[in-house]
Amino acid sequence: NDSIFDVCPFVVRKKHGTQNIGINHLNVIRNFIKGSKTFGESYNLKELIRKTLSEEEFEQLKASAKEVVVTVSNLSLNQVEYKALSDFQYEEFCEWVWISCNYTPFMSLVRKNGCDYADGGLGTMVPIEEAIKRGATEVDAIILQTEVTQLNRMPSRNPFSLLTNMFAFMLDRIEHQNIRIGRFVASHNNAIINFYFTPTILTTNSLIFDKQMMLEWWQSGFDFAKYKNKELSQLE
C-alpha cells in the first residue's frame, strides 16, 4: 500500500483468514485538517506510474500506430471523458493515467481545468462501446470477476467497510450494465467481443494492494485466458 498511498485512510487486520479494514482515524483527521476532500491521498501512485512508464516508452507508443486511451470521470460536468495518449505530452498523460486510477473518496480527488476528476470506473467500468466507436472490430474485454456471481460479502463491521461495500456494489452494477450495452453495440456494428473472466474471486476489497498476491492473480489470469483461447470459440 505504501507504493499507492502517501496518506493511507485505513488499517488492515487479518482475522479468521479474512482481511478486515478499519478507519485509520489519525490519518483521516490529519487529512481533513489539511483541507483535503478525501479520506486518503494517493500521490505515491503518481510517482509509481512515472517509474513504470518511462518517457522513452511514451514516445515510442506515440510514434506507433497504437492508440492508448484512459477513462476518467468528470464529477463537475457529470460525464465520462476519454484521454488518448496521442493528445498529450508525457507529464500530462501520466497525470491522466493517475486520475483514472483514483478511487475517491479513498484516494485523491484532482482539480484540473476547473473541474473535479476521479476514477473513470465510477462512470464506465468496461468501455466496450467507446472502443467500438473508435473503430475496433474485435475487443478483448478483461472482467476482474468470475463469470457466475459467487460472492457473499462479510457483514460490514464499521462505517468504512460499509462505504467500501456500497461502492463495490454500485461499481459491480455499472460493470454489468457496460457489458450489456457493449454486447448490444457490438451486434449492431459487426464487432466481436472476447470476454475473459477470472477463474476465482480475486478480492473483496480492491483498495488492499499486496504485490505478491497481485503477481499471483496476474499469472493465474494469464494462464486461464490462454486455456480459454484454446477451449472456447469467440463470444459475440
mmCIF file of C-alpha atoms in Angstrom, residues 47-155:
data_model
loop_
_atom_site.group_PDB
_atom_site.id
_atom_site.type_symbol
_atom_site.label_atom_id
_atom_site.label_comp_id
_atom_site.label_asym_id
_atom_site.label_seq_id
_atom_site.Cartn_x
_atom_site.Cartn_y
_atom_site.Cartn_z
ATOM 1 C CA GLU A 47 5.244 8.564 -8.868
ATOM 2 C CA LEU A 48 4.846 4.814 -9.414
ATOM 3 C CA ILE A 49 3.189 5.440 -12.796
ATOM 4 C CA ARG A 50 6.102 7.680 -13.840
ATOM 5 C CA LYS A 51 8.567 4.944 -12.851
ATOM 6 C CA THR A 52 6.560 2.270 -14.686
ATOM 7 C CA LEU A 53 6.011 4.220 -17.921
ATOM 8 C CA SER A 54 9.248 5.922 -18.946
ATOM 9 C CA GLU A 55 9.325 8.969 -21.204
ATOM 10 C CA GLU A 56 11.144 6.903 -23.836
ATOM 11 C CA GLU A 57 8.380 4.253 -23.813
ATOM 12 C CA PHE A 58 5.789 7.014 -24.030
ATOM 13 C CA GLU A 59 7.443 8.458 -27.147
ATOM 14 C CA GLN A 60 7.662 5.001 -28.729
ATOM 15 C CA LEU A 61 3.932 4.484 -28.183
ATOM 16 C CA LYS A 62 3.183 7.934 -29.549
ATOM 17 C CA ALA A 63 5.191 7.214 -32.700
ATOM 18 C CA SER A 64 3.442 3.871 -33.231
ATOM 19 C CA ALA A 65 0.000 3.241 -34.680
ATOM 20 C CA LYS A 66 -1.282 2.043 -31.297
ATOM 21 C CA GLU A 67 -3.997 4.060 -29.588
ATOM 22 C CA VAL A 68 -3.785 4.140 -25.779
ATOM 23 C CA VAL A 69 -6.816 5.655 -24.042
ATOM 24 C CA VAL A 70 -7.679 6.080 -20.352
ATOM 25 C CA THR A 71 -11.097 6.775 -18.865
ATOM 26 C CA VAL A 72 -11.766 9.498 -16.277
ATOM 27 C CA SER A 73 -14.907 10.737 -14.543
ATOM 28 C CA ASN A 74 -15.573 14.483 -14.683
ATOM 29 C CA LEU A 75 -17.603 14.945 -11.495
ATOM 30 C CA SER A 76 -18.196 18.655 -12.164
ATOM 31 C CA LEU A 77 -19.786 18.133 -15.588
ATOM 32 C CA ASN A 78 -21.285 14.746 -14.659
ATOM 33 C CA GLN A 79 -19.714 12.957 -17.620
ATOM 34 C CA VAL A 80 -17.144 10.330 -18.571
ATOM 35 C CA GLU A 81 -14.167 11.511 -20.637
ATOM 36 C CA TYR A 82 -11.579 9.577 -22.636
ATOM 37 C CA LYS A 83 -7.970 10.787 -22.764
ATOM 38 C CA ALA A 84 -5.794 9.480 -25.622
ATOM 39 C CA LEU A 85 -2.008 9.288 -25.323
ATOM 40 C CA SER A 86 -1.598 10.909 -28.755
ATOM 41 C CA ASP A 87 -3.218 14.137 -27.498
ATOM 42 C CA PHE A 88 -0.798 14.841 -24.625
ATOM 43 C CA GLN A 89 2.819 15.228 -23.613
ATOM 44 C CA TYR A 90 4.407 12.759 -21.190
ATOM 45 C CA GLU A 91 3.796 14.538 -17.870
ATOM 46 C CA GLU A 92 0.165 15.376 -18.585
ATOM 47 C CA PHE A 93 -0.684 11.898 -19.838
ATOM 48 C CA CYS A 94 0.881 10.340 -16.718
ATOM 49 C CA GLU A 95 -1.367 12.622 -14.677
ATOM 50 C CA TRP A 96 -4.464 11.460 -16.594
ATOM 51 C CA VAL A 97 -3.450 7.828 -16.033
ATOM 52 C CA TRP A 98 -3.128 8.598 -12.317
ATOM 53 C CA ILE A 99 -6.507 10.357 -12.237
ATOM 54 C CA SER A 100 -8.098 7.366 -13.971
ATOM 55 C CA CYS A 101 -6.969 5.190 -11.027
ATOM 56 C CA ASN A 102 -8.129 7.443 -8.180
ATOM 57 C CA TYR A 103 -10.954 5.631 -6.408
ATOM 58 C CA THR A 104 -12.458 8.552 -4.491
ATOM 59 C CA PRO A 105 -13.235 9.282 -1.664
ATOM 60 C CA PHE A 106 -10.470 6.908 -0.516
ATOM 61 C CA MET A 107 -7.879 8.249 -2.962
ATOM 62 C CA SER A 108 -7.048 11.726 -4.272
ATOM 63 C CA LEU A 109 -9.633 13.965 -5.922
ATOM 64 C CA VAL A 110 -7.937 16.036 -8.643
ATOM 65 C CA ARG A 111 -8.911 19.561 -9.652
ATOM 66 C CA LYS A 112 -7.895 20.093 -13.282
ATOM 67 C CA ASN A 113 -9.066 22.548 -15.945
ATOM 68 C CA GLY A 114 -11.620 23.924 -13.483
ATOM 69 C CA CYS A 115 -13.234 20.515 -12.887
ATOM 70 C CA ASP A 116 -13.057 17.731 -10.283
ATOM 71 C CA TYR A 117 -11.818 14.423 -11.719
ATOM 72 C CA ALA A 118 -11.777 10.865 -10.371
ATOM 73 C CA ASP A 119 -11.557 7.213 -11.436
ATOM 74 C CA GLY A 120 -13.205 6.567 -14.800
ATOM 75 C CA GLY A 121 -14.679 3.375 -13.349
ATOM 76 C CA LEU A 122 -17.174 5.472 -11.394
ATOM 77 C CA GLY A 123 -18.911 6.049 -14.735
ATOM 78 C CA THR A 124 -17.665 3.302 -17.060
ATOM 79 C CA MET A 125 -16.031 0.099 -15.833
ATOM 80 C CA VAL A 126 -15.810 -1.699 -19.194
ATOM 81 C CA PRO A 127 -15.779 0.868 -22.050
ATOM 82 C CA ILE A 128 -16.578 -1.574 -24.873
ATOM 83 C CA GLU A 129 -18.937 0.918 -26.512
ATOM 84 C CA GLU A 130 -16.202 3.569 -26.742
ATOM 85 C CA ALA A 131 -13.710 1.071 -28.199
ATOM 86 C CA ILE A 132 -16.166 0.170 -30.972
ATOM 87 C CA LYS A 133 -16.917 3.860 -31.602
ATOM 88 C CA ARG A 134 -13.177 4.353 -32.107
ATOM 89 C CA GLY A 135 -13.154 1.698 -34.816
ATOM 90 C CA ALA A 136 -12.426 -1.569 -33.004
ATOM 91 C CA THR A 137 -13.851 -4.622 -34.778
ATOM 92 C CA GLU A 138 -12.622 -7.089 -32.162
ATOM 93 C CA VAL A 139 -12.478 -6.299 -28.442
ATOM 94 C CA ASP A 140 -10.777 -8.310 -25.684
ATOM 95 C CA ALA A 141 -12.687 -7.417 -22.514
ATOM 96 C CA ILE A 142 -10.958 -8.449 -19.269
ATOM 97 C CA ILE A 143 -13.520 -8.678 -16.469
ATOM 98 C CA LEU A 144 -11.977 -8.850 -12.998
ATOM 99 C CA GLN A 145 -14.620 -11.136 -11.545
ATOM 100 C CA THR A 146 -15.951 -14.636 -12.133
ATOM 101 C CA GLU A 147 -18.408 -15.291 -14.952
ATOM 102 C CA VAL A 148 -21.021 -16.549 -12.480
ATOM 103 C CA THR A 149 -21.598 -14.497 -9.324
ATOM 104 C CA GLN A 150 -20.211 -16.415 -6.329
ATOM 105 C CA LEU A 151 -19.818 -13.576 -3.855
ATOM 106 C CA ASN A 152 -21.275 -13.323 -0.384
ATOM 107 C CA ARG A 153 -19.665 -10.349 1.343
ATOM 108 C CA MET A 154 -18.782 -10.381 5.004
ATOM 109 C CA PRO A 155 -21.059 -8.176 7.152
#
